[in-house]
C-alpha atoms as a printed R data frame, in Angstrom:
    type eleno elety resid chain resno       x       y       z
1   ATOM     1    CA   UNK     A     1  14.455  20.018 -12.362
2   ATOM     2    CA   UNK     A     2  10.774  21.117 -13.023
3   ATOM     3    CA   UNK     A     3   8.428  21.599 -10.165
4   ATOM     4    CA   UNK     A     4   6.366  18.808 -11.457
5   ATOM     5    CA   UNK     A     5   9.326  16.398 -11.137
6   ATOM     6    CA   UNK     A     6  10.365  17.487  -7.725
7   ATOM     7    CA   UNK     A     7   7.075  16.289  -6.259
8   ATOM     8    CA   UNK     A     8   7.186  13.005  -4.386
9   ATOM     9    CA   UNK     A     9   5.031  10.133  -5.762
10  ATOM    10    CA   UNK     A    10   2.184   9.426  -3.363
11  ATOM    11    CA   UNK     A    11   1.412   5.670  -3.568
12  ATOM    12    CA   UNK     A    12  -0.535   2.948  -1.663
13  ATOM    13    CA   UNK     A    13   1.258   1.668   1.331
14  ATOM    14    CA   UNK     A    14   1.272  -1.852  -0.030
15  ATOM    15    CA   UNK     A    15   2.398  -3.311  -3.412
16  ATOM    16    CA   UNK     A    16  -0.723  -4.526  -5.286
17  ATOM    17    CA   UNK     A    17  -0.756  -5.548  -9.012
18  ATOM    18    CA   UNK     A    18  -3.605  -7.688 -10.346
19  ATOM    19    CA   UNK     A    19  -2.884 -10.573 -12.385
20  ATOM    20    CA   UNK     A    20  -0.248 -13.261 -12.108
21  ATOM    21    CA   UNK     A    21   2.503 -10.851 -10.805
22  ATOM    22    CA   UNK     A    22   0.694 -10.348  -7.590
23  ATOM    23    CA   UNK     A    23   2.584 -10.680  -4.406
24  ATOM    24    CA   UNK     A    24   2.866 -14.268  -3.033
25  ATOM    25    CA   UNK     A    25   2.043 -13.260   0.321
26  ATOM    26    CA   UNK     A    26  -0.482 -10.533   1.677
27  ATOM    27    CA   UNK     A    27   1.165  -7.240   2.309
28  ATOM    28    CA   UNK     A    28   1.930  -6.544   6.164
29  ATOM    29    CA   UNK     A    29  -0.148  -3.465   5.979
30  ATOM    30    CA   UNK     A    30  -3.258  -5.337   4.749
31  ATOM    31    CA   UNK     A    31  -2.621  -8.142   7.401
32  ATOM    32    CA   UNK     A    32  -2.430  -5.469  10.098
33  ATOM    33    CA   UNK     A    33  -5.638  -3.591   8.917
34  ATOM    34    CA   UNK     A    34  -7.576  -6.808   8.753
35  ATOM    35    CA   UNK     A    35  -6.392  -7.748  12.229
36  ATOM    36    CA   UNK     A    36  -7.783  -4.552  13.551
37  ATOM    37    CA   UNK     A    37 -11.065  -4.989  11.557
38  ATOM    38    CA   UNK     A    38 -11.539  -8.303  13.318
39  ATOM    39    CA   UNK     A    39 -10.808  -6.826  16.650
40  ATOM    40    CA   UNK     A    40 -13.310  -4.009  16.207
41  ATOM    41    CA   UNK     A    41 -16.195  -6.246  14.932
42  ATOM    42    CA   UNK     A    42 -15.566  -8.525  18.145
43  ATOM    43    CA   UNK     A    43 -15.737  -5.468  20.192
44  ATOM    44    CA   UNK     A    44 -19.007  -4.728  18.520
45  ATOM    45    CA   UNK     A    45 -20.213  -8.067  19.147
46  ATOM    46    CA   UNK     A    46 -19.275  -7.935  22.715
47  ATOM    47    CA   UNK     A    47 -21.223  -4.650  23.034
48  ATOM    48    CA   UNK     A    48 -24.453  -6.373  21.208
49  ATOM    49    CA   UNK     A    49 -26.548  -7.001  24.299
50  ATOM    50    CA   UNK     A    50 -30.381  -6.762  24.920
51  ATOM    51    CA   UNK     A    51 -31.125  -3.018  25.292
52  ATOM    52    CA   UNK     A    52 -28.086  -1.723  23.410
53  ATOM    53    CA   UNK     A    53 -28.744   0.351  20.418
54  ATOM    54    CA   UNK     A    54 -27.041   0.122  17.207
55  ATOM    55    CA   UNK     A    55 -25.475   3.513  17.940
56  ATOM    56    CA   UNK     A    56 -24.156   2.176  21.452
57  ATOM    57    CA   UNK     A    57 -22.650  -0.702  19.325
58  ATOM    58    CA   UNK     A    58 -21.086   1.515  16.854
59  ATOM    59    CA   UNK     A    59 -19.511   3.585  19.590
60  ATOM    60    CA   UNK     A    60 -17.785   0.480  20.967
61  ATOM    61    CA   UNK     A    61 -16.377  -0.223  17.440
62  ATOM    62    CA   UNK     A    62 -15.286   3.485  17.342
63  ATOM    63    CA   UNK     A    63 -13.559   3.090  20.574
64  ATOM    64    CA   UNK     A    64 -11.622   0.016  19.619
65  ATOM    65    CA   UNK     A    65 -10.680   1.638  16.310
66  ATOM    66    CA   UNK     A    66  -9.413   4.861  17.825
67  ATOM    67    CA   UNK     A    67  -7.588   2.677  20.557
68  ATOM    68    CA   UNK     A    68  -5.772   0.703  17.567
69  ATOM    69    CA   UNK     A    69  -4.744   4.161  16.055
70  ATOM    70    CA   UNK     A    70  -7.447   4.385  13.509
71  ATOM    71    CA   UNK     A    71  -8.875   7.731  12.478
72  ATOM    72    CA   UNK     A    72 -10.902   6.949   9.423
73  ATOM    73    CA   UNK     A    73 -13.096   4.364   7.802
74  ATOM    74    CA   UNK     A    74 -13.659   3.728   3.989
75  ATOM    75    CA   UNK     A    75 -17.431   3.519   4.620
76  ATOM    76    CA   UNK     A    76 -19.554   3.530   7.539
77  ATOM    77    CA   UNK     A    77 -19.713   0.949  10.165
78  ATOM    78    CA   UNK     A    78 -22.955  -0.939   9.552
79  ATOM    79    CA   UNK     A    79 -24.771  -2.249  12.594
80  ATOM    80    CA   UNK     A    80 -27.991  -3.908  12.466
81  ATOM    81    CA   UNK     A    81 -30.423  -5.455  14.928
82  ATOM    82    CA   UNK     A    82 -33.997  -6.530  14.684
83  ATOM    83    CA   UNK     A    83 -35.490  -5.676  11.182
84  ATOM    84    CA   UNK     A    84 -32.216  -3.890  10.438
85  ATOM    85    CA   UNK     A    85 -30.152  -6.983  10.207
86  ATOM    86    CA   UNK     A    86 -31.925  -7.503   6.790
87  ATOM    87    CA   UNK     A    87 -30.004  -4.606   5.265
88  ATOM    88    CA   UNK     A    88 -26.325  -3.841   5.173
89  ATOM    89    CA   UNK     A    89 -25.556  -0.918   2.952
90  ATOM    90    CA   UNK     A    90 -23.820   2.494   3.191
91  ATOM    91    CA   UNK     A    91 -27.133   4.412   3.003
92  ATOM    92    CA   UNK     A    92 -28.294   2.761   6.291
93  ATOM    93    CA   UNK     A    93 -26.370   4.170   9.245
94  ATOM    94    CA   UNK     A    94 -26.690   3.002  12.871
95  ATOM    95    CA   UNK     A    95 -29.904   4.111  14.566
96  ATOM    96    CA   UNK     A    96 -31.377   4.278  17.918
97  ATOM    97    CA   UNK     A    97 -33.104   0.878  17.441
98  ATOM    98    CA   UNK     A    98 -32.332  -1.210  20.530
99  ATOM    99    CA   UNK     A    99 -31.557  -4.922  20.404
100 ATOM   100    CA   UNK     A   100 -34.260  -7.121  21.991
101 ATOM   101    CA   UNK     A   101 -34.092 -10.034  24.323
102 ATOM   102    CA   UNK     A   102 -34.269 -12.454  21.319
103 ATOM   103    CA   UNK     A   103 -32.403 -10.931  18.560
104 ATOM   104    CA   UNK     A   104 -29.412 -10.896  15.889
105 ATOM   105    CA   UNK     A   105 -26.813  -8.408  15.839
106 ATOM   106    CA   UNK     A   106 -24.863  -7.738  12.640
107 ATOM   107    CA   UNK     A   107 -21.639  -5.572  12.773
108 ATOM   108    CA   UNK     A   108 -19.606  -4.850   9.543
109 ATOM   109    CA   UNK     A   109 -16.261  -2.686  10.043
110 ATOM   110    CA   UNK     A   110 -14.195  -0.985   7.560
111 ATOM   111    CA   UNK     A   111 -11.049   0.661   9.067
112 ATOM   112    CA   UNK     A   112  -8.182   2.650   7.226
113 ATOM   113    CA   UNK     A   113  -4.969   2.372   9.016
114 ATOM   114    CA   UNK     A   114  -2.528   5.081   9.439
115 ATOM   115    CA   UNK     A   115  -0.404   3.599   6.501
116 ATOM   116    CA   UNK     A   116  -3.541   3.545   4.117
117 ATOM   117    CA   UNK     A   117  -4.420   0.040   4.318
118 ATOM   118    CA   UNK     A   118  -7.952  -1.040   4.201
119 ATOM   119    CA   UNK     A   119  -9.661  -3.795   6.344
120 ATOM   120    CA   UNK     A   120 -13.278  -5.383   6.029
121 ATOM   121    CA   UNK     A   121 -14.865  -7.702   8.488
122 ATOM   122    CA   UNK     A   122 -18.478  -8.707   9.531
123 ATOM   123    CA   UNK     A   123 -19.558 -10.637  12.575
124 ATOM   124    CA   UNK     A   124 -23.006 -11.502  14.094
125 ATOM   125    CA   UNK     A   125 -23.996 -12.372  17.603
126 ATOM   126    CA   UNK     A   126 -27.330 -14.017  18.418
127 ATOM   127    CA   UNK     A   127 -28.851 -12.266  21.595
128 ATOM   128    CA   UNK     A   128 -30.764 -14.463  24.156
129 ATOM   129    CA   UNK     A   129 -32.327 -17.772  23.480
130 ATOM   130    CA   UNK     A   130 -33.141 -18.398  19.804
131 ATOM   131    CA   UNK     A   131 -32.121 -21.871  18.740
132 ATOM   132    CA   UNK     A   132 -33.278 -21.028  15.039
133 ATOM   133    CA   UNK     A   133 -30.850 -17.992  14.836
134 ATOM   134    CA   UNK     A   134 -28.020 -20.004  16.476
135 ATOM   135    CA   UNK     A   135 -28.310 -22.749  13.934
136 ATOM   136    CA   UNK     A   136 -28.630 -20.361  11.179
137 ATOM   137    CA   UNK     A   137 -25.554 -18.623  12.088
138 ATOM   138    CA   UNK     A   138 -23.658 -21.617  12.623
139 ATOM   139    CA   UNK     A   139 -24.796 -23.085   9.243
140 ATOM   140    CA   UNK     A   140 -23.872 -19.879   7.455
141 ATOM   141    CA   UNK     A   141 -20.471 -19.639   9.056
142 ATOM   142    CA   UNK     A   142 -19.830 -23.295   7.892
143 ATOM   143    CA   UNK     A   143 -20.815 -22.510   4.450
144 ATOM   144    CA   UNK     A   144 -18.594 -19.587   4.504
145 ATOM   145    CA   UNK     A   145 -15.556 -21.694   5.732
146 ATOM   146    CA   UNK     A   146 -16.301 -24.069   2.904
147 ATOM   147    CA   UNK     A   147 -16.320 -21.235   0.614
148 ATOM   148    CA   UNK     A   148 -13.084 -19.968   1.769
149 ATOM   149    CA   UNK     A   149 -11.451 -23.303   1.241
150 ATOM   150    CA   UNK     A   150 -12.461 -23.185  -2.388
151 ATOM   151    CA   UNK     A   151 -10.525 -20.152  -3.237
152 ATOM   152    CA   UNK     A   152  -7.814 -20.565  -5.736
153 ATOM   153    CA   UNK     A   153  -5.518 -18.004  -7.289
154 ATOM   154    CA   UNK     A   154  -6.965 -16.564 -10.480
155 ATOM   155    CA   UNK     A   155 -10.304 -18.279 -10.163
156 ATOM   156    CA   UNK     A   156 -13.232 -16.210 -11.801
157 ATOM   157    CA   UNK     A   157 -15.210 -14.321  -9.400
158 ATOM   158    CA   UNK     A   158 -18.644 -16.041 -10.788
159 ATOM   159    CA   UNK     A   159 -17.278 -19.477 -10.097
160 ATOM   160    CA   UNK     A   160 -16.890 -18.769  -6.172
161 ATOM   161    CA   UNK     A   161 -20.229 -17.158  -6.290
162 ATOM   162    CA   UNK     A   162 -21.913 -19.998  -7.943
163 ATOM   163    CA   UNK     A   163 -20.360 -22.593  -5.548
164 ATOM   164    CA   UNK     A   164 -21.602 -20.489  -2.440
165 ATOM   165    CA   UNK     A   165 -24.979 -19.710  -3.821
166 ATOM   166    CA   UNK     A   166 -25.532 -23.449  -4.475
167 ATOM   167    CA   UNK     A   167 -24.679 -24.238  -1.005
168 ATOM   168    CA   UNK     A   168 -26.789 -21.447   0.354
169 ATOM   169    CA   UNK     A   169 -29.934 -22.403  -1.703
170 ATOM   170    CA   UNK     A   170 -29.434 -26.092  -0.729
171 ATOM   171    CA   UNK     A   171 -29.580 -25.174   3.094
172 ATOM   172    CA   UNK     A   172 -32.548 -23.089   2.669
173 ATOM   173    CA   UNK     A   173 -31.052 -19.511   2.639
174 ATOM   174    CA   UNK     A   174 -31.984 -16.632   0.657
175 ATOM   175    CA   UNK     A   175 -29.311 -14.081  -0.485
176 ATOM   176    CA   UNK     A   176 -29.927 -10.726   0.870
177 ATOM   177    CA   UNK     A   177 -27.297  -8.417  -0.559
178 ATOM   178    CA   UNK     A   178 -28.961  -5.542  -2.568
179 ATOM   179    CA   UNK     A   179 -26.564  -6.179  -5.314
180 ATOM   180    CA   UNK     A   180 -26.749  -9.869  -5.348
181 ATOM   181    CA   UNK     A   181 -23.149 -10.802  -4.600
182 ATOM   182    CA   UNK     A   182 -21.057 -12.395  -1.897
183 ATOM   183    CA   UNK     A   183 -18.317  -9.950  -1.902
184 ATOM   184    CA   UNK     A   184 -16.003  -7.530  -3.752
185 ATOM   185    CA   UNK     A   185 -12.431  -6.867  -4.399
186 ATOM   186    CA   UNK     A   186 -10.455  -4.634  -2.151
187 ATOM   187    CA   UNK     A   187  -7.390  -2.677  -2.601
188 ATOM   188    CA   UNK     A   188  -5.391   0.104  -0.455
189 ATOM   189    CA   UNK     A   189  -7.558   3.246  -1.375
190 ATOM   190    CA   UNK     A   190 -10.476   1.423  -3.547
191 ATOM   191    CA   UNK     A   191 -13.136  -1.342  -2.968
192 ATOM   192    CA   UNK     A   192 -14.925  -2.728  -5.953
193 ATOM   193    CA   UNK     A   193 -12.090  -1.920  -8.405
194 ATOM   194    CA   UNK     A   194 -12.600  -5.615  -9.846
195 ATOM   195    CA   UNK     A   195 -16.303  -5.354  -9.208
196 ATOM   196    CA   UNK     A   196 -18.365  -7.981  -7.220
197 ATOM   197    CA   UNK     A   197 -18.361 -11.650  -6.459
198 ATOM   198    CA   UNK     A   198 -21.498 -12.369  -8.511
199 ATOM   199    CA   UNK     A   199 -23.104 -14.579 -11.223
200 ATOM   200    CA   UNK     A   200 -21.948 -12.100 -14.030
201 ATOM   201    CA   UNK     A   201 -18.301 -11.211 -13.180
202 ATOM   202    CA   UNK     A   202 -15.776 -13.338 -14.894
203 ATOM   203    CA   UNK     A   203 -12.828 -11.409 -13.578
204 ATOM   204    CA   UNK     A   204  -9.801 -13.506 -12.274
205 ATOM   205    CA   UNK     A   205  -9.344 -13.085  -8.565
206 ATOM   206    CA   UNK     A   206  -5.923 -11.739  -7.650
207 ATOM   207    CA   UNK     A   207  -4.967  -9.818  -4.452
208 ATOM   208    CA   UNK     A   208  -7.375  -8.974  -1.874
209 ATOM   209    CA   UNK     A   209 -10.962  -9.803  -1.947
210 ATOM   210    CA   UNK     A   210 -13.708  -9.489   0.728
211 ATOM   211    CA   UNK     A   211 -16.113 -12.575   0.893
212 ATOM   212    CA   UNK     A   212 -19.233 -11.854   2.762
213 ATOM   213    CA   UNK     A   213 -22.165 -14.029   2.307
214 ATOM   214    CA   UNK     A   214 -25.442 -12.145   3.724
215 ATOM   215    CA   UNK     A   215 -28.502 -14.430   3.734
216 ATOM   216    CA   UNK     A   216 -31.794 -15.193   5.620
217 ATOM   217    CA   UNK     A   217 -33.415 -18.390   6.655
218 ATOM   218    CA   UNK     A   218 -37.028 -17.795   7.673
219 ATOM   219    CA   UNK     A   219 -37.160 -14.816  10.052
220 ATOM   220    CA   UNK     A   220 -33.206 -14.886  10.519
221 ATOM   221    CA   UNK     A   221 -30.553 -12.674   8.713
222 ATOM   222    CA   UNK     A   222 -26.939 -13.342   9.072
223 ATOM   223    CA   UNK     A   223 -23.729 -12.425   7.711
224 ATOM   224    CA   UNK     A   224 -20.152 -13.220   8.068
225 ATOM   225    CA   UNK     A   225 -17.134 -11.748   6.294
226 ATOM   226    CA   UNK     A   226 -13.358 -12.228   6.067
227 ATOM   227    CA   UNK     A   227 -10.635 -11.172   3.504
228 ATOM   228    CA   UNK     A   228  -8.754 -13.681   1.217
229 ATOM   229    CA   UNK     A   229  -5.282 -12.761  -0.501
230 ATOM   230    CA   UNK     A   230  -5.226 -14.386  -3.839
231 ATOM   231    CA   UNK     A   231  -1.638 -14.736  -4.137
232 ATOM   232    CA   UNK     A   232   0.488 -15.892  -6.929
233 ATOM   233    CA   UNK     A   233   0.405 -19.483  -6.056
234 ATOM   234    CA   UNK     A   234  -1.780 -19.727  -2.866
235 ATOM   235    CA   UNK     A   235  -4.672 -18.134  -1.065
236 ATOM   236    CA   UNK     A   236  -4.333 -16.893   2.394
237 ATOM   237    CA   UNK     A   237  -7.368 -16.231   4.722
238 ATOM   238    CA   UNK     A   238  -6.727 -13.094   6.700
């Protein structure tokens, strides 16, 4: 046996194949990673109080991740308060900007678990008494839930984008994503492999996709994100 053939193959911790041969149910590693992502986002939301800085909120997220056995993230933890809620991008790390008495906090978390699975979750919190922000967040969350309900295995990414965008526009929202999308594909070890959920992507959706509408209505910017497993015969929201 050659030295090359004696090397153990290193592969992702869960079985993913795009197309109709994809697994019926989401891989256990993905389910576990997303559960951690949601818990970490909730920890960030709990830490988002008036006077807390973006870095304070990030530390709360990091503490939760460490407690869950997570040592790495696949991109930065995005935290935004004040004007920074209008940008969610890897080039904008958490700062010393503190949340105001009337504010919105946005937390986007990206854990990598010990088995190599990736998660992705975003949550927002309205801080203080700001009815317009509370209403905008509730409306975006409702549009998001309705979009998740439209998911079906193998549907073109651009079709899901079109349905979401139509609802956002109808309810007075402006899409804020810098790349003009509402999400992206996600595999263990690679995000964006099948590109984005946008107007130009006809890729059939199989496997894991992050659905994350990020939009503003007036002065209020809000975002919410969940993973969906586009399985062989059904979609599962994680």
